[in-house]
Every structure is written in structure tokens, then in C-alpha cells.
Amino acid sequence: MQLSILIKYPLMMGLLATSFLWGASQLPEISIQLEKTFNLDSLGAGQGISRIGNQYFAYGDREIGVIREYKRLGDSLAYQHKEIALSIDGKDVIGHPTGIAYHKGLPTFIGNSVRLNPEGTQWKAVIYQVDWKGLQNTRKLDNNLISIIDDDACIQGTRPEYVQYKKQWYVATADYGNRKNEVRLYNPLALAKAQKTSEKGVLYKKFSCGAFVQNLLWIPEKKILVLIQNQIEGRRWRFSFLDFEKSIETGEQVVLKTIDIDKADELEGFTLSGNLLEGFAVTSSRRMNTTFIRLQW
């Protein structure tokens, strides 16, 4: 069944295209409105944003990888003068942070994805297990790096996010390229003890997915995994809402709805507020890199 989706945003933001496919688990009609674009400075190229509790954490690849903490003020984010340097002894370690997987009571992981050649055929993907509380206290990676895991099961990059399946929590990650992309689920306790993700017991399940996935967002209230994507490499916005359980069961993504927005910059990350009705999207633009978004489900 094909329906139209109403997506509103100011005319100056450009043209919009929408497409979607309904699966067995149907989403209510969704309306998305891009309200306001503003700048989060000192990130370098923004690589994503996560909400942990009531705080927002945007991260980027400045001269060193950084995570900066914000508090929501209406349709904006206020910097809390707290910055985590992802370096040890002043040397850059997590230079291109791509995802923060945090869940209370479970290990915390930060992804690092580095393109090794211009063609994008060679990547180095590493998952770092960190002491999240320690990072908050000292604001640096020194003495807070627990382990380093080579994500050799990946195809192109790593972007960890906690998801829940059959009452168990897993670390999901996905690939960025345009061929053979997958979403993979790792056992977090096995991952925390591993040196490589290809080790026995780390990978739990996987399914094929679309191209150019920059980040993941888990919406537990709806059992939906959102793929935060580019439409083409490094350009334009795409949000793919997946029926997560059916995707796992079938081995390929089951798309409930795809929303394409013809903004020319590179969408990198997206997170929702606690009521699921507002959120913030981050791009890699050096200026005006953050957009406040309203949703109606």
C-alpha cells in the first residue's frame, strides 16, 4: 500500500523527495518538519550526535576527535563547557568518531572509521571500549580506554548503537559503502572481551541493508531501527525506518518508510528527544551544521 507523506520545512532548505515501503508492521502516518538550522562550533566536521539521559553529545573530527556536551534549550543546544578529548598523552586516538553505544549497566563503545584510500575500498574500523563515567570526570581518554577491538567483520566502517532484540541488548553497527552492506549485531559482553569482531561468539545476527549508512538510531518504544544515510556518497539526506525484528528474521532490511531530503550537505547523525516528537540532525558542514526537527507519528 502506497501513501503520501507530508514533510514540511522552509522553502530555503531546498527540494524534498519521499519514498517508502510498508511492511507487515505498519507505521502511522509520519510528518517531519525541519524547523531551524544553527551552528555547533569546535567540532571540526561533525560525525554524529547521541542523547544519553537528558544530555546531548555531539562528536567530530577536529584536529583530534572530540565529544562535546550540550543541554537542550527549546529548539537549540547550549554548550555545557564540557569537552572530551579522544586522545592519550595528547596524541589523537579516536580521530574519526562514528557512533557512541551507551546503555546503563553494559559496556560503552565508541566507533572509529578511517578510509585508507581515495576509492573507499580499504577501511580501518576499530571499536573502543571506554569507561564512560571516567570520560565524564577527566574529559580525556587517558586511563579510560579499556580495550581496542578490530571490527574485521565489517565491510566499510563501524558505527555502534545499542539495540534490543527478544529482551536482550546487542551492539548494532552498519557499513557505509554501496555494495554488500550489512547491519550486524554483536554480543556486548563477548565484544568487550574480544580483540576482533570475527572471533567466535561476538557476531549474533546480521542482515543486508541499503547504502551509505552514516549512523544508526534505535527507537525502543517502536522497535524501529533508523538508518541515517546519504542518498549518494557524501551528499544529501536519507532516513530509512526499518522493522527491526522482521529485518533480523528475513536476513534483509524490511523498510517501513524512507524519507529523502534534497539538502546538499552530508548528513552524519540524528537523535530524538525523550518524547520522540523532536530531534537534532548533525552534518559534516563546517558552519550551520545542526538542524532542529519536529516529528508527528
Coordinates of N, CA, C and O in Angstrom, one line a residue, residues 180-281:
K180 N 27.1 -4.7 -0.8 CA 27.1 -5.7 0.2 C 27.0 -5.2 1.6 O 27.5 -5.8 2.6
N181 N 26.3 -4.1 1.8 CA 26.2 -3.5 3.1 C 25.4 -4.4 4.1 O 24.4 -5.0 3.7
E182 N 25.7 -4.3 5.4 CA 25.0 -5.1 6.4 C 24.8 -4.3 7.6 O 25.6 -3.4 8.0
V183 N 23.8 -4.7 8.4 CA 23.7 -4.3 9.8 C 24.0 -5.6 10.6 O 23.5 -6.7 10.3
R184 N 25.0 -5.5 11.5 CA 25.4 -6.6 12.3 C 25.2 -6.4 13.8 O 25.3 -5.2 14.3
L185 N 24.8 -7.4 14.5 CA 24.5 -7.4 15.9 C 25.6 -8.1 16.6 O 25.9 -9.3 16.4
Y186 N 26.3 -7.5 17.6 CA 27.3 -8.1 18.4 C 26.9 -8.3 19.8 O 26.2 -7.4 20.4
N187 N 27.3 -9.4 20.4 CA 27.0 -9.6 21.8 C 27.9 -8.7 22.6 O 29.2 -8.8 22.5
P188 N 27.4 -7.7 23.4 CA 28.2 -6.7 24.0 C 29.3 -7.3 25.0 O 30.4 -6.8 25.1
L189 N 28.9 -8.4 25.7 CA 29.8 -8.9 26.7 C 31.0 -9.7 26.0 O 32.1 -9.6 26.4
A190 N 30.6 -10.4 24.9 CA 31.7 -11.0 24.1 C 32.5 -10.0 23.4 O 33.8 -10.1 23.3
L191 N 31.9 -8.9 22.9 CA 32.7 -7.8 22.3 C 33.7 -7.2 23.2 O 34.8 -6.9 22.8
A192 N 33.2 -7.0 24.5 CA 34.1 -6.4 25.4 C 35.4 -7.2 25.7 O 36.4 -6.6 26.1
K193 N 35.3 -8.5 25.5 CA 36.5 -9.3 25.8 C 37.3 -9.7 24.6 O 38.3 -10.3 24.7
A194 N 36.8 -9.3 23.4 CA 37.4 -9.7 22.1 C 38.5 -8.8 21.7 O 38.6 -7.6 22.1
Q195 N 39.3 -9.3 20.8 CA 40.3 -8.5 20.1 C 39.8 -8.2 18.7 O 40.3 -7.2 18.1
K196 N 39.0 -9.1 18.1 CA 38.4 -8.9 16.8 C 37.0 -9.3 16.8 O 36.6 -10.2 17.5
T197 N 36.2 -8.6 16.0 CA 34.8 -9.0 15.9 C 34.5 -10.3 15.2 O 33.4 -10.8 15.3
S198 N 35.5 -10.8 14.5 CA 35.3 -12.1 13.8 C 35.5 -13.3 14.8 O 35.3 -14.4 14.4
E199 N 35.8 -13.0 16.0 CA 36.0 -14.1 17.0 C 34.7 -14.8 17.3 O 33.6 -14.1 17.2
K200 N 34.7 -16.0 17.6 CA 33.6 -16.8 17.9 C 32.8 -16.2 19.0 O 33.3 -15.9 20.0
G201 N 31.5 -16.1 18.8 CA 30.6 -15.7 19.9 C 30.3 -14.2 19.9 O 29.4 -13.7 20.6
V202 N 31.0 -13.4 19.1 CA 30.8 -12.0 19.0 C 29.6 -11.6 18.2 O 28.7 -10.9 18.6
L203 N 29.6 -12.1 16.9 CA 28.5 -11.8 16.0 C 27.3 -12.7 16.3 O 27.4 -13.9 16.4
Y204 N 26.2 -12.0 16.5 CA 24.9 -12.7 16.8 C 24.1 -12.9 15.6 O 23.7 -14.0 15.2
K205 N 23.7 -11.8 14.9 CA 22.9 -11.9 13.7 C 23.3 -10.8 12.8 O 24.0 -9.8 13.2
K206 N 22.9 -10.9 11.5 CA 23.1 -9.8 10.6 C 22.1 -9.8 9.5 O 21.4 -10.8 9.3
F207 N 21.9 -8.7 8.9 CA 21.0 -8.6 7.7 C 21.5 -7.5 6.7 O 22.2 -6.6 7.1
S208 N 21.2 -7.7 5.5 CA 21.6 -6.8 4.4 C 20.9 -5.5 4.5 O 19.7 -5.4 5.0
C209 N 21.5 -4.4 4.1 CA 20.8 -3.1 4.2 C 21.3 -2.2 3.1 O 22.1 -2.5 2.3
G210 N 20.7 -1.0 3.0 CA 21.0 0.0 1.9 C 22.4 0.6 2.1 O 23.1 0.4 3.0
A211 N 22.6 1.5 1.1 CA 24.0 2.1 1.0 C 24.1 3.3 1.9 O 23.1 4.0 2.3
F212 N 25.4 3.7 2.1 CA 25.8 5.0 2.7 C 25.2 5.2 4.0 O 24.6 6.3 4.3
V213 N 25.3 4.3 4.9 CA 24.8 4.4 6.3 C 25.8 5.2 7.1 O 26.9 4.7 7.3
Q214 N 25.5 6.3 7.6 CA 26.4 7.1 8.4 C 26.3 6.8 9.9 O 27.3 6.9 10.6
N215 N 25.1 6.5 10.3 CA 24.8 6.2 11.8 C 23.5 5.5 11.9 O 22.8 5.3 11.0
L216 N 23.3 5.0 13.2 CA 22.1 4.3 13.5 C 21.4 4.9 14.7 O 22.0 5.5 15.5
L217 N 20.1 4.8 14.7 CA 19.3 5.3 15.8 C 18.2 4.2 16.1 O 17.4 3.9 15.3
W218 N 18.3 3.7 17.4 CA 17.3 2.8 17.9 C 16.2 3.5 18.6 O 16.4 4.3 19.5
I219 N 14.9 3.2 18.2 CA 13.8 3.7 18.9 C 13.1 2.6 19.6 O 12.2 1.9 19.0
P220 N 13.4 2.3 20.8 CA 12.9 1.1 21.5 C 11.4 1.1 21.7 O 10.7 0.0 21.6
E221 N 10.7 2.3 21.8 CA 9.3 2.3 22.0 C 8.5 1.8 20.8 O 7.4 1.3 20.9
K222 N 9.2 1.8 19.6 CA 8.5 1.4 18.4 C 9.2 0.2 17.8 O 8.8 -0.3 16.7
K223 N 10.3 -0.3 18.4 CA 11.1 -1.4 17.8 C 11.5 -1.1 16.4 O 11.5 -2.0 15.5
I224 N 11.9 0.1 16.2 CA 12.3 0.6 14.9 C 13.8 1.0 14.9 O 14.3 1.6 15.9
L225 N 14.6 0.5 13.9 CA 15.9 1.0 13.7 C 15.9 2.0 12.6 O 15.5 1.6 11.5
V226 N 16.5 3.1 12.8 CA 16.6 4.1 11.7 C 18.0 4.1 11.2 O 19.0 4.2 11.9
L227 N 18.1 3.9 9.9 CA 19.4 4.1 9.2 C 19.5 5.5 8.8 O 18.7 6.1 8.0
I228 N 20.5 6.2 9.3 CA 20.8 7.6 8.9 C 21.8 7.6 7.8 O 23.0 7.2 8.0
Q229 N 21.4 8.0 6.6 CA 22.1 7.7 5.4 C 22.3 9.0 4.5 O 21.7 10.0 4.7
N230 N 23.2 8.8 3.5 CA 23.3 9.7 2.4 C 22.6 9.1 1.2 O 22.6 7.9 1.1
Q231 N 22.1 9.9 0.4 CA 21.5 9.4 -0.9 C 22.5 8.9 -1.9 O 22.4 7.9 -2.6
I232 N 23.6 9.8 -2.0 CA 24.7 9.4 -2.8 C 25.9 9.6 -1.9 O 25.8 10.1 -0.8
E233 N 27.1 9.1 -2.3 CA 28.2 9.2 -1.4 C 28.5 10.6 -0.9 O 28.8 11.5 -1.8
G234 N 28.5 10.9 0.4 CA 28.8 12.1 0.9 C 27.9 13.3 0.7 O 28.2 14.4 1.1
R235 N 26.7 13.0 0.2 CA 25.7 14.1 -0.1 C 24.3 13.6 0.2 O 23.9 12.5 0.0
R236 N 23.5 14.6 0.6 CA 22.0 14.6 0.7 C 21.6 13.6 1.8 O 22.3 12.7 2.2
W237 N 20.3 13.8 2.3 CA 19.8 13.2 3.5 C 18.9 12.1 3.2 O 18.0 12.2 2.3
R238 N 19.0 11.0 4.0 CA 18.0 9.9 3.9 C 17.8 9.3 5.3 O 18.8 9.1 6.0
F239 N 16.5 9.1 5.6 CA 16.2 8.4 6.8 C 15.4 7.1 6.4 O 14.3 7.3 5.9
S240 N 15.9 6.0 6.8 CA 15.2 4.7 6.5 C 14.7 4.1 7.8 O 15.5 3.8 8.7
F241 N 13.4 3.9 8.0 CA 12.8 3.4 9.2 C 12.6 1.9 8.9 O 11.8 1.5 8.0
L242 N 13.3 1.0 9.7 CA 13.2 -0.4 9.5 C 12.4 -1.1 10.5 O 12.4 -0.8 11.7
D243 N 11.6 -2.1 10.1 CA 11.0 -3.1 11.0 C 12.2 -4.0 11.5 O 12.6 -4.9 10.7
F244 N 12.7 -3.7 12.7 CA 13.9 -4.3 13.1 C 13.8 -5.8 13.2 O 14.6 -6.6 12.7
E245 N 12.8 -6.3 13.9 CA 12.6 -7.7 14.1 C 12.4 -8.5 12.8 O 13.0 -9.5 12.6
K246 N 11.6 -7.9 11.9 CA 11.5 -8.6 10.6 C 12.7 -8.6 9.8 O 13.0 -9.5 9.0
S247 N 13.5 -7.5 9.9 CA 14.8 -7.5 9.2 C 15.7 -8.6 9.7 O 16.4 -9.3 8.9
I248 N 15.7 -8.8 11.0 CA 16.6 -9.9 11.5 C 16.1 -11.2 11.1 O 16.8 -12.1 10.6
E249 N 14.8 -11.4 11.1 CA 14.2 -12.7 10.8 C 14.3 -13.1 9.3 O 14.5 -14.2 8.9
T250 N 14.3 -12.1 8.4 CA 14.4 -12.3 7.0 C 15.8 -12.3 6.4 O 16.1 -12.7 5.3
G251 N 16.7 -11.6 7.2 CA 18.1 -11.5 6.7 C 18.3 -10.3 5.8 O 19.4 -10.2 5.3
E252 N 17.3 -9.5 5.6 CA 17.5 -8.3 4.8 C 16.5 -7.2 5.3 O 15.5 -7.5 6.0
Q253 N 16.9 -6.0 5.1 CA 16.2 -4.9 5.7 C 14.7 -4.9 5.2 O 14.4 -5.2 4.0
V254 N 13.8 -4.7 6.2 CA 12.4 -4.5 5.9 C 12.1 -3.1 6.1 O 12.0 -2.6 7.3
V255 N 11.9 -2.3 5.1 CA 11.8 -0.9 5.2 C 10.3 -0.5 5.3 O 9.5 -0.8 4.5
L256 N 10.0 0.2 6.4 CA 8.7 0.7 6.6 C 8.5 2.0 5.9 O 7.4 2.3 5.3
K257 N 9.5 2.8 5.9 CA 9.4 4.1 5.2 C 10.8 4.7 5.0 O 11.7 4.6 5.9
T258 N 11.0 5.3 3.8 CA 12.2 6.0 3.6 C 11.9 7.5 3.3 O 11.0 7.7 2.5
I259 N 12.6 8.4 3.9 CA 12.3 9.8 3.7 C 13.6 10.4 3.1 O 14.7 10.4 3.8
D260 N 13.6 10.9 1.9 CA 14.7 11.6 1.3 C 14.5 13.1 1.3 O 13.4 13.6 1.0
I261 N 15.5 13.8 1.7 CA 15.5 15.3 1.8 C 16.7 15.8 0.9 O 17.8 15.4 1.1
D262 N 16.4 16.6 0.0 CA 17.4 17.0 -1.0 C 18.2 18.2 -0.5 O 18.3 19.2 -1.2
K263 N 18.7 18.1 0.7 CA 19.7 19.0 1.2 C 21.1 18.6 0.7 O 21.4 17.4 0.8
A264 N 21.9 19.5 0.3 CA 23.1 19.1 -0.4 C 24.3 18.7 0.5 O 25.2 18.0 0.0
D265 N 24.2 19.0 1.8 CA 25.3 18.6 2.7 C 25.2 17.2 3.1 O 24.3 16.4 2.7
E266 N 26.2 16.8 3.9 CA 26.4 15.4 4.3 C 25.8 15.1 5.6 O 26.3 15.5 6.7
L267 N 24.6 14.4 5.7 CA 24.0 14.0 6.9 C 24.9 13.0 7.6 O 25.3 12.0 7.0
E268 N 25.2 13.2 8.9 CA 26.0 12.4 9.7 C 25.4 11.7 10.8 O 25.7 10.5 11.2
G269 N 24.4 12.3 11.5 CA 23.8 11.8 12.7 C 22.5 12.4 13.0 O 22.1 13.5 12.5
F270 N 21.7 11.7 13.9 CA 20.4 12.1 14.2 C 20.0 11.5 15.5 O 20.3 10.3 15.8
T271 N 19.4 12.3 16.4 CA 18.9 11.7 17.7 C 17.6 12.4 18.0 O 17.3 13.5 17.5
L272 N 16.8 11.7 18.8 CA 15.4 12.1 19.2 C 15.4 12.6 20.7 O 16.2 12.1 21.5
S273 N 14.5 13.4 21.0 CA 14.2 13.8 22.4 C 13.4 12.6 23.0 O 13.0 11.7 22.4
G274 N 13.2 12.7 24.3 CA 12.6 11.6 25.0 C 11.1 11.4 24.6 O 10.6 10.2 24.7
N275 N 10.4 12.4 24.1 CA 9.0 12.2 23.7 C 8.9 11.8 22.3 O 7.8 11.6 21.8
L276 N 10.0 11.6 21.6 CA 10.0 11.2 20.2 C 9.4 12.2 19.2 O 9.3 11.9 18.0
L277 N 9.1 13.4 19.6 CA 8.5 14.4 18.8 C 9.4 15.5 18.3 O 9.0 16.3 17.4
E278 N 10.6 15.5 18.8 CA 11.6 16.5 18.3 C 13.0 15.8 18.3 O 13.2 14.7 18.9
G279 N 13.9 16.3 17.5 CA 15.2 15.8 17.4 C 16.2 16.7 16.8 O 15.8 17.8 16.4
F280 N 17.4 16.3 16.7 CA 18.5 17.1 16.1 C 19.3 16.3 15.2 O 19.7 15.2 15.5
A281 N 19.5 16.8 14.0 CA 20.4 16.2 13.0 C 21.7 17.0 12.8 O 21.7 18.2 12.9

